[in-house]
C-alpha positions as semicolon CSV with decimal commas, in nm:
position;residue;x (nm);y (nm);z (nm)
1;X;19,424;5,107;12,820
2;X;19,251;5,441;12,878
3;X;19,073;5,540;12,554
4;X;19,204;5,899;12,555
5;X;19,551;6,050;12,519
6;X;19,644;6,416;12,570
7;X;19,878;6,633;12,362
8;X;20,192;6,609;12,583
9;X;20,163;6,229;12,608
10;X;20,114;6,195;12,231
11;X;20,411;6,424;12,162
12;X;20,628;6,199;12,381
13;X;20,500;5,884;12,210
14;X;20,570;6,024;11,864
15;X;20,937;6,060;11,962
16;X;20,956;5,693;12,063
17;X;21,055;5,403;11,837
18;X;20,842;5,283;11,679
19;X;20,592;5,567;11,715
20;X;20,218;5,490;11,720
21;X;20,024;5,481;11,395
22;X;19,852;5,819;11,373
23;X;19,519;5,839;11,187
24;X;19,361;6,169;11,079
25;X;18,988;6,114;11,035
26;X;18,854;6,464;10,981
27;X;18,500;6,434;10,851
28;X;18,216;6,681;10,824
29;X;17,855;6,585;10,758
30;X;17,824;6,910;10,568
31;X;18,120;7,121;10,469
32;X;18,455;7,056;10,302
33;X;18,580;6,696;10,271
34;X;18,821;6,598;10,546
35;X;19,097;6,524;10,295
36;X;19,110;6,896;10,207
37;X;19,166;6,987;10,573
38;X;19,430;6,714;10,598
39;X;19,621;6,848;10,297
40;X;19,624;7,198;10,444
41;X;19,799;7,068;10,755
42;X;19,805;6,765;10,982
43;X;20,001;6,614;11,269
44;X;20,346;6,494;11,154
45;X;20,326;6,132;11,038
46;X;19,945;6,121;11,031
47;X;19,771;5,920;10,758
48;X;19,428;6,031;10,634
49;X;19,139;5,786;10,677
50;X;18,807;5,850;10,501
51;X;18,519;5,774;10,737
52;X;18,264;5,708;10,460
53;X;18,491;5,492;10,246
54;X;18,718;5,319;10,498
55;X;18,512;5,285;10,817
56;X;18,161;5,211;10,685
57;X;17,997;4,983;10,434
58;X;17,788;5,119;10,145
59;X;17,475;5,303;10,264
60;X;17,143;5,122;10,221
61;X;16,885;4,932;10,425
62;X;17,149;4,859;10,690
63;X;17,183;5,236;10,746
64;X;17,389;5,532;10,629
65;X;17,713;5,414;10,794
66;X;17,673;5,038;10,838
67;X;17,954;4,814;10,955
68;X;18,203;4,746;10,674
69;X;18,285;4,389;10,580
70;X;18,581;4,268;10,786
71;X;18,795;4,218;10,473
72;X;18,724;4,573;10,352
73;X;18,804;4,728;10,691
74;X;19,119;4,519;10,721
75;X;19,238;4,632;10,378
76;X;19,166;4,999;10,456
77;X;19,350;4,985;10,788
78;X;19,648;4,802;10,633
79;X;19,668;5,074;10,366
80;X;19,687;5,327;10,650
81;X;19,976;5,133;10,807
82;X;19,783;4,975;11,094
83;X;19,940;4,666;11,250
84;X;19,805;4,466;11,541
85;X;20,122;4,505;11,749
86;X;20,152;4,885;11,727
87;X;19,936;5,131;11,916
88;X;19,705;5,357;11,717
89;X;19,604;5,716;11,795
90;X;19,308;5,871;11,612
91;X;19,206;6,237;11,590
92;X;18,968;6,470;11,409
93;X;18,915;6,847;11,418
94;X;18,582;6,861;11,599
95;X;18,480;6,698;11,929
96;X;18,621;6,351;11,845
97;X;18,297;6,221;11,691
98;X;18,460;6,083;11,377
99;X;18,767;5,974;11,573
100;X;18,542;5,782;11,814
101;X;18,386;5,585;11,528
102;X;18,734;5,478;11,411
103;X;18,836;5,399;11,773
104;X;18,522;5,188;11,815
105;X;18,564;5,014;11,478
106;X;18,926;4,918;11,542
107;X;18,828;4,782;11,884
108;X;18,528;4,597;11,737
109;X;18,756;4,432;11,481
110;X;19,007;4,329;11,745
111;X;19,274;4,598;11,785
112;X;19,356;4,622;12,156
113;X;19,556;4,946;12,172
114;X;19,364;5,238;12,026
115;X;19,328;5,586;12,174
116;X;19,166;5,913;12,073
117;X;19,356;6,243;12,096
118;X;19,143;6,440;12,341
119;X;19,062;6,777;12,183
120;X;19,197;6,660;11,849
121;X;19,372;6,878;11,593
122;X;19,276;7,202;11,768
123;X;19,423;7,091;12,101
124;X;19,747;7,006;11,918
125;X;19,777;7,341;11,741
126;X;19,664;7,544;12,043
127;X;19,948;7,384;12,240
128;X;20,187;7,529;11,981
129;X;20,278;7,193;11,830
130;X;20,391;7,176;11,470
131;X;20,179;7,058;11,179
132;X;20,290;6,962;10,830
133;X;20,155;6,933;10,475
134;X;20,395;6,647;10,405
135;X;20,221;6,314;10,345
136;X;20,410;6,021;10,498
137;X;20,528;5,720;10,300
138;X;20,310;5,445;10,448
139;X;20,446;5,098;10,509
140;X;20,141;4,871;10,476
141;X;20,033;4,718;10,806
142;X;19,943;4,360;10,893
143;X;19,626;4,421;11,096
144;X;19,389;4,122;11,101
145;X;19,024;4,219;11,139
146;X;18,816;3,982;11,352
147;X;18,460;4,106;11,392
148;X;18,261;4,092;11,711
149;X;18,504;4,208;11,981
150;X;18,258;4,471;12,108
151;X;17,881;4,426;12,156
152;X;17,642;4,544;11,885
153;X;17,264;4,566;11,851
154;X;17,031;4,521;11,557
155;X;16,683;4,679;11,537
156;X;16,520;4,393;11,726
157;X;16,784;4,404;12,000
158;X;16,747;4,781;12,032
159;X;16,369;4,750;12,069
160;X;16,409;4,490;12,345
161;X;16,678;4,690;12,527
162;X;16,462;5,005;12,525
163;X;16,215;4,808;12,741
164;X;16,444;4,586;12,950
165;X;16,752;4,809;12,994
166;X;16,862;5,157;12,893
167;X;16,876;5,261;12,527
168;X;17,038;5,602;12,482
169;X;16,961;5,820;12,180
170;X;17,273;6,031;12,120
171;X;17,114;6,279;11,876
172;X;17,019;6,640;11,947
173;X;16,702;6,682;12,155
174;X;16,494;6,829;11,871
175;X;16,567;6,527;11,649
176;X;16,486;6,290;11,936
177;X;16,154;6,466;11,994
178;X;16,077;6,448;11,623
179;X;16,051;6,826;11,578
180;X;16,308;6,820;11,299
181;X;16,479;6,552;11,092
182;X;16,739;6,695;10,854
183;X;16,864;6,364;10,714
184;X;16,638;6,060;10,759
185;X;16,291;6,021;10,603
186;X;16,104;5,981;10,934
187;X;16,134;6,196;11,251
188;X;16,116;6,070;11,608
189;X;16,286;5,809;11,825
190;X;16,273;5,443;11,924
191;X;15,996;5,401;12,185
192;X;16,145;5,382;12,534
193;X;16,480;5,535;12,437
194;X;16,629;5,806;12,659
195;X;16,781;6,119;12,504
196;X;17,149;6,185;12,584
197;X;17,288;6,427;12,321
198;X;17,659;6,375;12,261
199;X;17,739;6,745;12,304
200;X;17,684;6,685;12,676
201;X;17,992;6,457;12,683
202;X;18,242;6,734;12,612
203;X;18,329;7,081;12,735
204;X;18,339;7,397;12,523
205;X;18,696;7,308;12,425
206;X;18,582;6,982;12,261
207;X;18,753;6,771;12,528
208;X;18,572;6,501;12,718
209;X;18,442;6,580;13,065
210;X;18,619;6,411;13,358
211;X;18,512;6,052;13,421
212;X;18,327;6,139;13,744
213;X;18,109;6,399;13,569
214;X;18,037;6,156;13,285
215;X;17,946;5,886;13,538
216;X;17,702;6,125;13,705
217;X;17,556;6,234;13,371
218;X;17,483;5,877;13,261
219;X;17,368;5,760;13,605
220;X;17,094;6,027;13,600
221;X;16,969;5,861;13,280
222;X;16,978;5,513;13,433
223;X;17,295;5,414;13,247
224;X;17,528;5,252;13,503
225;X;17,755;4,950;13,496
226;X;17,471;4,758;13,666
227;X;17,234;4,814;13,371
228;X;17,223;4,675;13,017
229;X;17,306;4,983;12,808
230;X;17,288;5,043;12,434
231;X;17,333;5,352;12,218
232;X;17,208;5,469;11,879
233;X;17,208;5,795;11,685
234;X;17,133;5,879;11,322
235;X;17,382;5,647;11,153
236;X;17,612;5,505;11,420
237;X;17,878;5,778;11,425
238;X;17,781;6,006;11,715
239;X;17,666;5,694;11,903
240;X;18,028;5,572;11,893
241;X;18,122;5,903;12,061
242;X;17,867;5,824;12,333
243;X;18,019;5,477;12,377
244;X;18,362;5,636;12,416
245;X;18,218;5,867;12,685
246;X;18,050;5,570;12,855
247;X;18,380;5,380;12,845
248;X;18,553;5,672;13,018
249;X;18,271;5,658;13,276
250;X;18,323;5,282;13,327
251;X;17,990;5,181;13,171
252;X;17,999;4,905;12,905
253;X;17,751;4,963;12,621
254;X;17,645;4,808;12,291
255;X;17,627;5,006;11,966
256;X;17,326;4,990;11,734
257;X;17,537;5,055;11,427
258;X;17,247;5,094;11,184
259;X;17,080;5,336;11,427
260;X;16,782;5,550;11,324
261;X;16,877;5,533;10,955
262;X;16,825;5,154;10,971
263;X;16,525;5,162;11,209
264;X;16,314;5,371;10,971
265;X;16,371;5,141;10,670
266;X;16,116;4,901;10,825
267;X;15,769;5,062;10,824
268;X;15,653;4,819;11,093
269;X;15,901;4,961;11,347
270;X;15,717;5,194;11,588
271;X;15,815;5,560;11,615
272;X;15,775;5,781;11,922
273;X;15,782;6,162;11,931
274;X;15,796;6,425;12,204
275;X;15,952;6,377;12,544
276;X;15,962;6,022;12,665
277;X;16,252;5,856;12,843
278;X;16,068;5,639;13,091
279;X;16,319;5,377;13,202
280;X;16,218;5,020;13,138
281;X;16,319;4,899;13,485
């Protein structure tokens, strides 16, 4: 199943019986909580999912958005109406960063039919589609979470991959170079990692670039389907966006969920600054 769906295709699906489960996962690192945006208007039938509460475990040594326990994720998805036998469509109101983390998490825990609305809420409203403030009555789902359906990395695995394969750092270039670090206590990157900021995956309209352009972008960085590829970011959210882009490009990749926020909790982990990006081939 292609990981993206466009507005006309989603509109058709929502008229079918049963329609897909629609998850609104608006989330802003700084700014108003996503639930406020949801209450002001959302796609008809959409259920709000809180990225911090429902899609991540408690922050700590494992990182700012570590993997949730399978039982917790299962309960959150069931509350949102998710069942294993019904397709799920996820959207946010930015460039699909938050939506991608939910897409990745559902796939990791075993849901086979999950897609992201390309362009999200803005693409829907710009196409003249209706939104509503009505919150749907949710029939609890029966989703069963089974961890491990997509590859993940820990700190040790990320360090090895940076030397033996291709480890992409999905953060902005200035954070990668260590010139600024607005969130984590240490600035810099994992030695050997190659910078591939997620904003390069989408156009100005917040929609993903065509698969051929994404393939070319990642190939220039050494990330092809012939290489071992992993991705990290600050806390494993924008890295999921990168994995979605890599999936569109036909390149399998592992997610270092703890990412930089986990890496820097161990003072023995080395830190690089400046431009690097030598491939470990």
